[in-house]
Coordinates of C-alpha atoms and ligand atoms in Angstrom, one line a residue:
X27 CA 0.0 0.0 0.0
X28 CA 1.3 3.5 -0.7
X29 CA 2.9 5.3 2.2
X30 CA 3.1 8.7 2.4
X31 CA 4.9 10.4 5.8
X32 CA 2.5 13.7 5.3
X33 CA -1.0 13.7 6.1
X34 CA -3.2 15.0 3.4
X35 CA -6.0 17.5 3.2
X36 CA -8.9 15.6 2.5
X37 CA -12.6 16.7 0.8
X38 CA -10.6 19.8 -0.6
X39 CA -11.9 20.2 -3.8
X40 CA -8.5 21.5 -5.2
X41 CA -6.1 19.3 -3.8
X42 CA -4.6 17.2 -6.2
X43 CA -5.0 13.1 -5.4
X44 CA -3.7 11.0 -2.6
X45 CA -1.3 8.1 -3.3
X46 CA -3.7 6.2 -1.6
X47 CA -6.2 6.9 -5.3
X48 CA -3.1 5.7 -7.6
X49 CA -4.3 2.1 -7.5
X50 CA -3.6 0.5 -10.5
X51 CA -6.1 -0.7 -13.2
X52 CA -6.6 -4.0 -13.5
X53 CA -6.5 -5.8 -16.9
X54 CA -8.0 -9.3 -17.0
X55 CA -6.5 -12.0 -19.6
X56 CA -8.5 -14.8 -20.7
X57 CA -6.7 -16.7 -22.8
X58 CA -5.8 -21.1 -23.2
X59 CA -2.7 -19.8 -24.8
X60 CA 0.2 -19.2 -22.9
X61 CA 2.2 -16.6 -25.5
X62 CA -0.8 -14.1 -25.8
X63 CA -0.3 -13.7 -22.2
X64 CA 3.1 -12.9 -22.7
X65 CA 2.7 -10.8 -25.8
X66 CA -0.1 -8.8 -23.9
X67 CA 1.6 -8.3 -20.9
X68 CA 4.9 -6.8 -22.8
X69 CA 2.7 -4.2 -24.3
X70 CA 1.0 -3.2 -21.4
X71 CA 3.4 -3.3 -18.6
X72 CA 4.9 0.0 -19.2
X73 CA 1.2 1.8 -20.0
X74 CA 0.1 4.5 -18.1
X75 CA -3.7 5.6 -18.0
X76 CA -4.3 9.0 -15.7
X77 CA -1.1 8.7 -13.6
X78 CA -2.1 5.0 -12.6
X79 CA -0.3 1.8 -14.0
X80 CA -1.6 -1.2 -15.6
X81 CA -2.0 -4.5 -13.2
X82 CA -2.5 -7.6 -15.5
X83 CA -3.4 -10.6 -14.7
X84 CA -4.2 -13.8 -15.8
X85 CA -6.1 -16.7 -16.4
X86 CA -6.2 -19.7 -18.8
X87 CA -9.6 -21.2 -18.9
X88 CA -13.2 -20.5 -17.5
X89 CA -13.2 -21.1 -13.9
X90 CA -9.8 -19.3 -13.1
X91 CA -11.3 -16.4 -14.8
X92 CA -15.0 -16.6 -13.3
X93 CA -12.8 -17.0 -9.2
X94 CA -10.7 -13.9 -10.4
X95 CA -13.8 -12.3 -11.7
X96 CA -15.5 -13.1 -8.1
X97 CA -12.8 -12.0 -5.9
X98 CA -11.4 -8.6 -8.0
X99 CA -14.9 -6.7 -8.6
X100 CA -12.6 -3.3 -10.0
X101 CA -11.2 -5.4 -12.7
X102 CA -11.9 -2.7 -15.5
X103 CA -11.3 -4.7 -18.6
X104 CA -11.3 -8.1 -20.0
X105 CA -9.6 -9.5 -22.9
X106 CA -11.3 -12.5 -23.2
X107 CA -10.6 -15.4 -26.0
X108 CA -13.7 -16.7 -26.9
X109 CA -13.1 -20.3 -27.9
X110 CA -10.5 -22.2 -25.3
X111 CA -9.9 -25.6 -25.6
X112 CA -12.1 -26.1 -28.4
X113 CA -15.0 -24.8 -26.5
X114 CA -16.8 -21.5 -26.6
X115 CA -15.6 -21.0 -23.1
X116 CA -15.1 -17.3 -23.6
X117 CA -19.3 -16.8 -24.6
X118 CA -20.3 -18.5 -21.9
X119 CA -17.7 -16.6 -19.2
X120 CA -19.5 -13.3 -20.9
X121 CA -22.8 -14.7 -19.2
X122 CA -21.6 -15.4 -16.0
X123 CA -20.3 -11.7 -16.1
X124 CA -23.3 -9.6 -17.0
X125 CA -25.7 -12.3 -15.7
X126 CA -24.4 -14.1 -12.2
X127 CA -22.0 -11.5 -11.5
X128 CA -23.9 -8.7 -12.4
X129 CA -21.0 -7.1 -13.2
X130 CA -22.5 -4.1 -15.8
X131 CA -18.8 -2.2 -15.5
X132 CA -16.6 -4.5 -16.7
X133 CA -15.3 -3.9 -20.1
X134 CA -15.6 -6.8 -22.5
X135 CA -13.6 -7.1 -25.5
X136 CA -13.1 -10.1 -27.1
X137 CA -9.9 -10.8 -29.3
X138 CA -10.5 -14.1 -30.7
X139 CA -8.1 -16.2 -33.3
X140 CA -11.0 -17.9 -34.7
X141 CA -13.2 -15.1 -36.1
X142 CA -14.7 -18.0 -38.7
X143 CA -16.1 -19.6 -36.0
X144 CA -17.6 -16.5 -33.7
X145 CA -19.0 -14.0 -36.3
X146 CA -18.4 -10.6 -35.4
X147 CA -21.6 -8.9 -36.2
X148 CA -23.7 -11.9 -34.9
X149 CA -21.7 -11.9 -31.5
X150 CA -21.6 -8.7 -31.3
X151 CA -25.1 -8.2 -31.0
X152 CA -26.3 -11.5 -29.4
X153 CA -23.5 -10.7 -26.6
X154 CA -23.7 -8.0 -24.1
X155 CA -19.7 -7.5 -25.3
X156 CA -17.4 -4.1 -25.8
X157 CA -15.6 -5.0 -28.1
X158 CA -14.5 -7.6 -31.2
X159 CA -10.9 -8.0 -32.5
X160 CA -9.7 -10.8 -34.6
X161 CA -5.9 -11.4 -33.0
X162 CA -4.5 -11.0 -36.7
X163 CA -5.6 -7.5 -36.4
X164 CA -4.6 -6.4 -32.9
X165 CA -0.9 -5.0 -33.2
X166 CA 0.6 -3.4 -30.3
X167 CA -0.5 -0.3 -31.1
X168 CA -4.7 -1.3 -31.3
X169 CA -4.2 -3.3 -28.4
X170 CA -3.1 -0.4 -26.2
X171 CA -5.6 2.1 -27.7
X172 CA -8.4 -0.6 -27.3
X173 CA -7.6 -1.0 -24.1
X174 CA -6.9 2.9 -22.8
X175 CA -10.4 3.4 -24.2
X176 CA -11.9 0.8 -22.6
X177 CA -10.4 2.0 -19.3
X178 CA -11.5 5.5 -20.1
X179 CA -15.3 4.0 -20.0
X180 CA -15.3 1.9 -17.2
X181 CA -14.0 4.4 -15.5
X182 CA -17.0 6.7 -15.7
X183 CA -19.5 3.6 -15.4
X184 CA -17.9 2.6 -12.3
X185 CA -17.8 6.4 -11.0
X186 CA -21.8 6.2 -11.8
X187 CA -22.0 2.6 -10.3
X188 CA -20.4 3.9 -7.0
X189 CA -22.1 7.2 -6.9
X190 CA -25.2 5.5 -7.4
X191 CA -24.2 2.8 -4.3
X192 CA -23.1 5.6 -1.5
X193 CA -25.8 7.8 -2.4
X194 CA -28.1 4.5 -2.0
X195 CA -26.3 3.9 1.1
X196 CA -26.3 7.1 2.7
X197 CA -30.2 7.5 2.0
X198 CA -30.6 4.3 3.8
X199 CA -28.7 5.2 7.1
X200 CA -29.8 8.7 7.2
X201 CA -33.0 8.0 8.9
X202 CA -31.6 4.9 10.8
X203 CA -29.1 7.6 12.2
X204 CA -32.0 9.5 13.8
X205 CA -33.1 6.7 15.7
X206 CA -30.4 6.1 17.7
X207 CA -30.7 7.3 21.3
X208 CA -27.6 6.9 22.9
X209 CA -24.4 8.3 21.6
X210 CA -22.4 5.1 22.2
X211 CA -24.8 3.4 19.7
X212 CA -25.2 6.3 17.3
X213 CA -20.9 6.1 17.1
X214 CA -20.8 2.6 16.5
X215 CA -23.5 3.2 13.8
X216 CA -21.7 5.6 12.1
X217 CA -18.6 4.1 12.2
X218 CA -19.6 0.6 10.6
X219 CA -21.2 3.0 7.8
X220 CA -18.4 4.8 7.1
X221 CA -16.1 1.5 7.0
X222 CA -18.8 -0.4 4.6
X223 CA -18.5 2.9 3.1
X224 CA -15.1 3.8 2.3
X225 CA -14.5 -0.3 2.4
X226 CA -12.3 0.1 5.2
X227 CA -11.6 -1.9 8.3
X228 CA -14.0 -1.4 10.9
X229 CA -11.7 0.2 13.8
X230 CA -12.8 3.8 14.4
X231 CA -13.3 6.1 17.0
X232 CA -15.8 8.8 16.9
X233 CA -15.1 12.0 19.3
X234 CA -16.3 15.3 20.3
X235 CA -15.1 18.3 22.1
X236 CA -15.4 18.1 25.7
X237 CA -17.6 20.6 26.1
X238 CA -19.9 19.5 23.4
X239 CA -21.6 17.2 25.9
X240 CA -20.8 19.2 28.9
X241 CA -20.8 23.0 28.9
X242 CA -18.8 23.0 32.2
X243 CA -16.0 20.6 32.4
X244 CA -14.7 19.7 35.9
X245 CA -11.6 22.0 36.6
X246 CA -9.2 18.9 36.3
X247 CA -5.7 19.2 35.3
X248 CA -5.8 15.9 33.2
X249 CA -8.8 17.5 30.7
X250 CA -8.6 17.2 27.7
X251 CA -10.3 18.9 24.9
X252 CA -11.6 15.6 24.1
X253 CA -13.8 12.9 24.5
X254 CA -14.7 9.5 22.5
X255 CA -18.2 8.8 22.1
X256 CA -18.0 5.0 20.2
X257 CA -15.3 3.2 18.7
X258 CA -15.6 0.0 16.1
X259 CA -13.3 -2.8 16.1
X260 CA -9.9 -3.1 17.5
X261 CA -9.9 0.4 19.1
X262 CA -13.0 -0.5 20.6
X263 CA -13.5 1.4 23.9
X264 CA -16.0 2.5 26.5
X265 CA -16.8 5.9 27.0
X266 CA -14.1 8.4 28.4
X267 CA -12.1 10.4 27.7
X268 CA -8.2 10.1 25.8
X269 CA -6.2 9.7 29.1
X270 CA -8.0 6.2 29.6
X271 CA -7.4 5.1 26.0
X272 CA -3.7 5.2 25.6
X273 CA -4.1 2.0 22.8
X274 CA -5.8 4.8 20.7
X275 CA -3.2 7.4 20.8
X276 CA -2.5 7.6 17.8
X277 CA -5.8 8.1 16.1
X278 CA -6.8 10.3 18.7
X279 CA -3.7 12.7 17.8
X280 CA -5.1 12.9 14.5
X281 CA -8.4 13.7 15.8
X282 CA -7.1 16.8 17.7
X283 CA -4.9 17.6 14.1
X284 CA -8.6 17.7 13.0
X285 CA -10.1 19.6 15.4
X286 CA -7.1 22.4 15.7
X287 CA -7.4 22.5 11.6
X288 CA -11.0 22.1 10.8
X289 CA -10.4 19.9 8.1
X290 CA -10.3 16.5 7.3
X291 CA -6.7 14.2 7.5
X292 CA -5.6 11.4 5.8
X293 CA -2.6 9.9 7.1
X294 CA -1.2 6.6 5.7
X295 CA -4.0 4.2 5.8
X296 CA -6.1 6.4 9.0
X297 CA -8.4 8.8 7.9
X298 CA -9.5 11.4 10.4
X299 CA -13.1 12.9 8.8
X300 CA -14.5 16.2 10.0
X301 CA -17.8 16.4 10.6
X302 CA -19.5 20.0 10.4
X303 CA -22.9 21.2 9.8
X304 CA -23.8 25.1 10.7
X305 CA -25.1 24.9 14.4
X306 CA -23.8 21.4 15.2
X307 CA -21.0 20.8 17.2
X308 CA -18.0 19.4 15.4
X309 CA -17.3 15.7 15.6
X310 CA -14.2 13.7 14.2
X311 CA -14.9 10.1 12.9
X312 CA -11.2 8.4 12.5
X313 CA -11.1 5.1 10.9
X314 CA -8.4 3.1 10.2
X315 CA -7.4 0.4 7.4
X316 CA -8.7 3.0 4.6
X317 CA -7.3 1.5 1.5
X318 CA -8.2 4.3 -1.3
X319 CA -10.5 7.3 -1.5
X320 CA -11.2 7.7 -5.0
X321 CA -13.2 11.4 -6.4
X322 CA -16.6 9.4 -6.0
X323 CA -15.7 8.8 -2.2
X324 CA -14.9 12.9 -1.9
X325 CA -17.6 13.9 -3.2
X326 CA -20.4 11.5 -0.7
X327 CA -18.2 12.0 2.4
X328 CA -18.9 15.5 1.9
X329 CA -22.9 15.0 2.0
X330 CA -22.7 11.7 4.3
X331 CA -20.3 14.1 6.7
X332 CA -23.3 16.8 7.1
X333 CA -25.6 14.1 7.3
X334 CA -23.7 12.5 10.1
X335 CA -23.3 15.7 11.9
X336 CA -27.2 16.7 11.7
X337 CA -27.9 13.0 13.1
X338 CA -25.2 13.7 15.8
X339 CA -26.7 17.0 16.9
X340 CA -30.2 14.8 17.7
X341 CA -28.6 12.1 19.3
X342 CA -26.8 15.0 21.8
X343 CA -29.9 16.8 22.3
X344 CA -31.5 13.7 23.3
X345 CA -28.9 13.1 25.6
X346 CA -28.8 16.3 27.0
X347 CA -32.8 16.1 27.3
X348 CA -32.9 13.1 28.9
X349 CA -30.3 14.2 31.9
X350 CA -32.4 17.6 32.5
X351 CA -35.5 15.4 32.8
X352 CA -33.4 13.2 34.9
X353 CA -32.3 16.6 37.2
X354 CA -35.6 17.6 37.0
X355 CA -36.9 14.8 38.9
X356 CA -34.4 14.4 41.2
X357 CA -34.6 16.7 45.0
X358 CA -31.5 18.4 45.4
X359 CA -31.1 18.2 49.1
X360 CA -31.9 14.6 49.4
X361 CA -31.5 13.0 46.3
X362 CA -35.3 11.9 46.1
X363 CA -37.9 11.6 43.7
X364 CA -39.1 15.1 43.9
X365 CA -42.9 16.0 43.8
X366 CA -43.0 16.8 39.7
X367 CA -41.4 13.2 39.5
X368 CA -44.2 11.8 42.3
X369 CA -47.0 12.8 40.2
X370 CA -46.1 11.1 37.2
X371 CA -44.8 7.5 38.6
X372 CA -47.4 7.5 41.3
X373 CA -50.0 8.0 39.0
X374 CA -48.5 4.9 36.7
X375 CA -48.2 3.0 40.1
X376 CA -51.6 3.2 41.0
X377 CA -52.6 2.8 37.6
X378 CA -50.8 -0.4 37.3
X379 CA -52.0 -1.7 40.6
X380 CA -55.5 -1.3 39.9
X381 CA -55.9 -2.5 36.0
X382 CA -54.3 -5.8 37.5
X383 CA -56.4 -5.4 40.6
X384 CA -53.7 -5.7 43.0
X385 CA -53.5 -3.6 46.3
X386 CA -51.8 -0.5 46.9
X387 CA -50.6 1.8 50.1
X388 CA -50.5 5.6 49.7
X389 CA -48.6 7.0 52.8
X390 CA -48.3 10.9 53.6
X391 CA -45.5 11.7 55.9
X392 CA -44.8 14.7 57.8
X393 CA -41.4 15.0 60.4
X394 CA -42.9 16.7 63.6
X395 CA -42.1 19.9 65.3
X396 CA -39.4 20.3 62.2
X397 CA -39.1 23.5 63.1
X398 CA -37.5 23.5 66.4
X399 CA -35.1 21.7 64.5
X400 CA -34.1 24.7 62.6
X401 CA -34.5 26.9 65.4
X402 CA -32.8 25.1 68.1
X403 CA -29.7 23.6 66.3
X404 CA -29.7 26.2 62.4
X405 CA -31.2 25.6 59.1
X406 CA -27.6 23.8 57.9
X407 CA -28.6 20.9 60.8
X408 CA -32.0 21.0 59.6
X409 CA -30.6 20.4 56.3
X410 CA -28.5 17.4 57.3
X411 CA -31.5 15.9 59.5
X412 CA -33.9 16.2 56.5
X413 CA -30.9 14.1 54.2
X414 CA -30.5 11.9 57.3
X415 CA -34.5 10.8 57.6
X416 CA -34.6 10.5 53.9
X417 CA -31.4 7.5 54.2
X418 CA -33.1 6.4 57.0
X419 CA -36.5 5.9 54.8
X420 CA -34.8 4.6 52.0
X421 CA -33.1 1.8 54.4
X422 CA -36.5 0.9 55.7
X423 CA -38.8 0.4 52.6
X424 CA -38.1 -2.2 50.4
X425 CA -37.4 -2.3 46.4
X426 CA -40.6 -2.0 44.6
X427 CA -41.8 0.9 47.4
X428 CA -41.9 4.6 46.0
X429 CA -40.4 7.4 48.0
X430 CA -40.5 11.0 47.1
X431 CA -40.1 14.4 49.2
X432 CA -42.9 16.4 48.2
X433 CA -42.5 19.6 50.0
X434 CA -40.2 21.0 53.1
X435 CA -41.1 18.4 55.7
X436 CA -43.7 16.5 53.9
X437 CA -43.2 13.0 52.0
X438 CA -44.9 10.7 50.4
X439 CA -44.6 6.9 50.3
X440 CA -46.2 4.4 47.8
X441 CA -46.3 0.9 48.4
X442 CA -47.7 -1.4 45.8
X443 CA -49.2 -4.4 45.9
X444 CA -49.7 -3.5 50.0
X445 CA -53.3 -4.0 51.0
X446 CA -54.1 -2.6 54.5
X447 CA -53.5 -5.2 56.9
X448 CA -49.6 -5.2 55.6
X449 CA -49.3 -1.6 55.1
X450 CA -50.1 -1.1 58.9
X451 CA -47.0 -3.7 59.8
X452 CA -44.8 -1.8 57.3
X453 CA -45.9 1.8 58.5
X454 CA -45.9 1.5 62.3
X455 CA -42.7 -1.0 62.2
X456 CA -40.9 2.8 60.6
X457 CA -42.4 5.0 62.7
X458 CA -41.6 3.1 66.0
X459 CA -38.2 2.5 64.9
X460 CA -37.5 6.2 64.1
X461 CA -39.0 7.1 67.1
X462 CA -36.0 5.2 68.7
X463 CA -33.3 6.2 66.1
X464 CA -30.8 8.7 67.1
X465 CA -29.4 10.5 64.6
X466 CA -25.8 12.3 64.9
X467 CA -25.4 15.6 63.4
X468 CA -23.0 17.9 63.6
X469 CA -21.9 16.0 67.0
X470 CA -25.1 16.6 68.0
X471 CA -27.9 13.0 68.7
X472 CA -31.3 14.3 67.2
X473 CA -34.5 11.9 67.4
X474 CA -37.2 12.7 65.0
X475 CA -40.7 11.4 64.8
X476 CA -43.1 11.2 61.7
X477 CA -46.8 11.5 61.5
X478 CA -48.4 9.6 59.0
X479 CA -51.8 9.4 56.8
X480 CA -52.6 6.7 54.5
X481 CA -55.2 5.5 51.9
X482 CA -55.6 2.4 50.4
X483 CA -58.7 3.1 47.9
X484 CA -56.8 3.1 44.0
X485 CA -58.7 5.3 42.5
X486 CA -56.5 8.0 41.4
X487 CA -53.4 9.8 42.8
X488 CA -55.2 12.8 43.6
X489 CA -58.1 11.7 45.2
X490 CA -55.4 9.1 47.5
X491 CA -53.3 11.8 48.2
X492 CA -56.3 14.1 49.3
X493 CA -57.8 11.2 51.9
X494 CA -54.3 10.5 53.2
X495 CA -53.2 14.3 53.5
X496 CA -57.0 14.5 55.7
X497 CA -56.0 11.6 58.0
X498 CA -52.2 12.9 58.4
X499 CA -54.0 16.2 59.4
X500 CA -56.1 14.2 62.1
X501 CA -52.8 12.4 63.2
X502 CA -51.1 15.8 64.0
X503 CA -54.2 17.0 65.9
X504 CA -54.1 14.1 67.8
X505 CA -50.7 14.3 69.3
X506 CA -48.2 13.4 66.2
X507 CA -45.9 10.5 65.6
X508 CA -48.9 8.8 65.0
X509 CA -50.3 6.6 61.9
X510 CA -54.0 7.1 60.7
X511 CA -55.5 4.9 58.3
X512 CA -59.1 3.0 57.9
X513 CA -59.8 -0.5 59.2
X514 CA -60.7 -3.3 57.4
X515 CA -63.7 -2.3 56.8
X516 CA -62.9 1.1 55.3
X517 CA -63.8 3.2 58.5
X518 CA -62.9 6.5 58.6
X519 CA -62.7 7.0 62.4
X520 CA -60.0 4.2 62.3
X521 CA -56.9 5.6 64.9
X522 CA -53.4 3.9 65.6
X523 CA -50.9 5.3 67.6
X524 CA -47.7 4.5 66.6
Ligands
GTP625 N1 -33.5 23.1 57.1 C1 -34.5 23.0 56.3 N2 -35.7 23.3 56.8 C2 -36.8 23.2 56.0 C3 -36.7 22.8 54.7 N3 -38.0 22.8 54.2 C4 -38.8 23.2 55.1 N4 -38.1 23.4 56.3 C5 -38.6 23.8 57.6 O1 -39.6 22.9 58.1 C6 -40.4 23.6 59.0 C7 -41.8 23.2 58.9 O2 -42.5 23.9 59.9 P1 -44.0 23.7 60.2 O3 -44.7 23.6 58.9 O4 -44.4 24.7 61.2 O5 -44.1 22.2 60.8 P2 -43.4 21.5 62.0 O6 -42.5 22.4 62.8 O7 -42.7 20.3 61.4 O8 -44.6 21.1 62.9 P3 -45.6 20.0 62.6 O9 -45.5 19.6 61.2 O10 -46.9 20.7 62.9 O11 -45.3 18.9 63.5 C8 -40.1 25.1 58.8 O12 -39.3 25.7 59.8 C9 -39.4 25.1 57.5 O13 -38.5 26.2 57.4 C10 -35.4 22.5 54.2 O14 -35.2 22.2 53.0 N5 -34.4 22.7 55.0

């Protein structure tokens, strides 16, 4: 493979071409005779066609040909004998070409030495050929003009024929790049495009700036600008950023070449693509094993790059969306479901319980005489106390139980599939053993004690919440730390102390 110590500008419309596009053309011969290979290889060896040589090779009857066929697609041209052996090997080979192979680009001319036996205007149209020469007519001179024009038009037929794939190809991803959800998907996706694509190997990385996913980065010395989102293959990583990847230096210098330069890089056989789109963030996809990147491939990584860039932009949002709604929820002081993010799952929990006709405990809490918390000991004790309670909670419900803080004081717990009789064991088992807990804060023991209403009717959140928050009322009136629910029976006057 060509080597080159300098990394090229890629995409630039006036650069002039990689050594990594020089590939030579390839020239089949199909041919039983052993000195037409020889003859036709002396004349061609030396040819030059736009800057790139002339690979020929060879075979001698019609399955060599038809594995070579199958295994070297960009063969441009065939010169094909069309009777081998005493067969019409050569007619039949043309089928297996344009029919099996579906091979539309090739070039077919055939140079027979029996033109008695294959007419030329007969074959010529019955045949989906390029070409007819008689071997007594093909000097030297024919032969390489037949074949530099033959190049000449598989050239543009396979420029069509490629166009036509990657723009196929790009269509198809672009809206299977809008589904993806999480950026570690979305990279991998891209990636294994972009290999099928440029029919590289499938090791790549795919990175953003830092601050592309987070607007403030942590003050920490070892930041770095940043950060790989997916990778394919052999540098196949998790998330993080460089200093964890050290197996991917190397691409990941190329990357920052990219970023510093806002263009793309092609190095040896790693290309480093920039991806940009007006009001995206930028993105570099580096993939490594890229063999050649022809005008074709220039032209489509332009459009697939934007097209990558748009998909990457919703695939961040998403993210970013889906933390805020994940902040949102969250209390700040204790780390609880706050009472935005009650609403919603304790509606879909009391939902669920009663379509499948399953119990359900609704619980409203309230610390006592919080206050004199606040007052006796500061508002930063009070703070710590209301963390502490909320640990001591979430140590005392089980799994499948839902607890939120819903205003200052005041929580609410959920228990599903908890009918009345269990929901009493549960509720007064917590309140009796905080009522004995001692809590140390800021060297200082604090005891707390809860009053609690609860409802067991699943009707709706609102209405639960509205019956518990009555009998929580009733349960400070009468004295605090104290649990009031109904009986069995659904009476209202039903009083426990806890
Ligand atoms: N430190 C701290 N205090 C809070 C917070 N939220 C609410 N509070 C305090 O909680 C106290 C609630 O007081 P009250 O509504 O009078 O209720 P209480 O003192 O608990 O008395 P009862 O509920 O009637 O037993 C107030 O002093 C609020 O300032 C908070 O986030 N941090």
């Amino acid at each position: 493979m060509p080597n080159s110590n300098h990394p090229h500008h890629l995409l630039n419309p006036n650069q002039s071409h990689s050594p990594l596009s020089l590939q030579p053309w390839q020239v089949l011969i199909v041919d039983d005779d052993e000195e037409v290979h020889f003859i036709t290889e002396l004349v061609l060896k030396d040819l030059y066609f736009e800057e790139r040589a002339i690979e020929v090779l060879h075979a001698y009857n019609l399955d060599q040909a038809t594995t070579l066929l199958q295994h070297n697609p960009d063969i441009g041209v065939i010169l094909l004998e069309a009777v081998m052996n005493h067969e019409n090997c050569g007619l039949k080979l043309i089928n297996i070409i344009r029919n099996e192979l579906k091979n539309q680009a090739l070039r077919i001319i055939l140079r027979t030495g029996y033109p008695q036996e294959i007419p030329e205007q007969e074959t010529m149209i019955q045949y989906d050929i390029n070409g007819y020469k008689s071997k007594q007519e093909l000097t030297a001179q024919k032969l390489i003009t037949t074949v530099i024009a033959s190049l000449r038009a598989f050239k543009t037929i396979h420029a069509l024929e490629t166009t036509r794939l990657g723009m196929e190809m790009i269509l198809d991803s672009s809206e299977s790049l809008f589904e993806f959800q999480s950026t570690q998907k979305f990279a991998s996706g891209v990636l294994t495009l972009l290999s099928a694509f440029l029919r590289a190997s499938p090791d790549g990385i795919l990175c953003v700036q830092t601050d592309t996913l987070n607007p403030t980065p942590p003050p920490d010395k070892n930041f770095r600008e940043m950060h790989i989102i997916g990778a394919t293959g052999d540098l196949q990583l998790t998330e993080g950023t460089i200093d964890q990847h050290t197996g991917a230096l190397s691409a990941l210098e190329l990357a920052r070449e990219v970023f510093k330069h806002k263009h793309s890089i092609l190095k040896d056989d790693t290309l480093a693509l920039f991806l940009n789109a007006p009001n995206v963030p930028d993105a570099v996809a580096v993939l490594q094993g890229v063999q050649e990147i022809n005008d074709e491939d220039r032209v489509l990584l332009r459009y697939f790059s934007t097209k990558i860039s748009l998909a990457l932009a919703n695939v961040i949002h998403f993210k970013k969306f889906k933390e805020a709604r994940k902040a949102a929820a969250i209390d700040f002081l204790t780390k609880l479901p706050n009472r935005r993010e009650f609403l919603t799952i304790g509606e879909q929990l009391i939902r669920l319980c009663k379509n499948s006709n399953q119990s359900i405990t609704l619980a409203m809490i309230d610390i006592d005489h919080f206050k004199e918390i606040n007052d006796l000991y500061g508002h930063e004790a009070g703070d710590l106390a209301l963390k502490a309670f909320s640990q001591f909670m979430s140590d005392h419900i089980r799994e499948e139980d839902f607890f939120a803080r819903i205003g200052g004081e005041e929580f609410c717990l959920i228990l599903p599939r908890t009918d009345q009789q269990k929901s009493k064991t549960i509720l007064q088992r917590i309140c009796r053993s905080l009522a004995e807990h001692i809590f140390e804060i800021n060297e200082l023991q604090i005891k707390l004690t809860i009053s609690v209403g609860a409802d067991f009717m699943a009707d709706d959140l609102n209405h639960m919440m509205s019956r518990a928050d009555r009998r929580l009322y009733r349960a400070k009136n009468s004295g605090r730390n104290r649990l009031f629910m109904t009986d069995e029976r659904g009476d209202e006057n039903f009083c426990e102390e806890a």
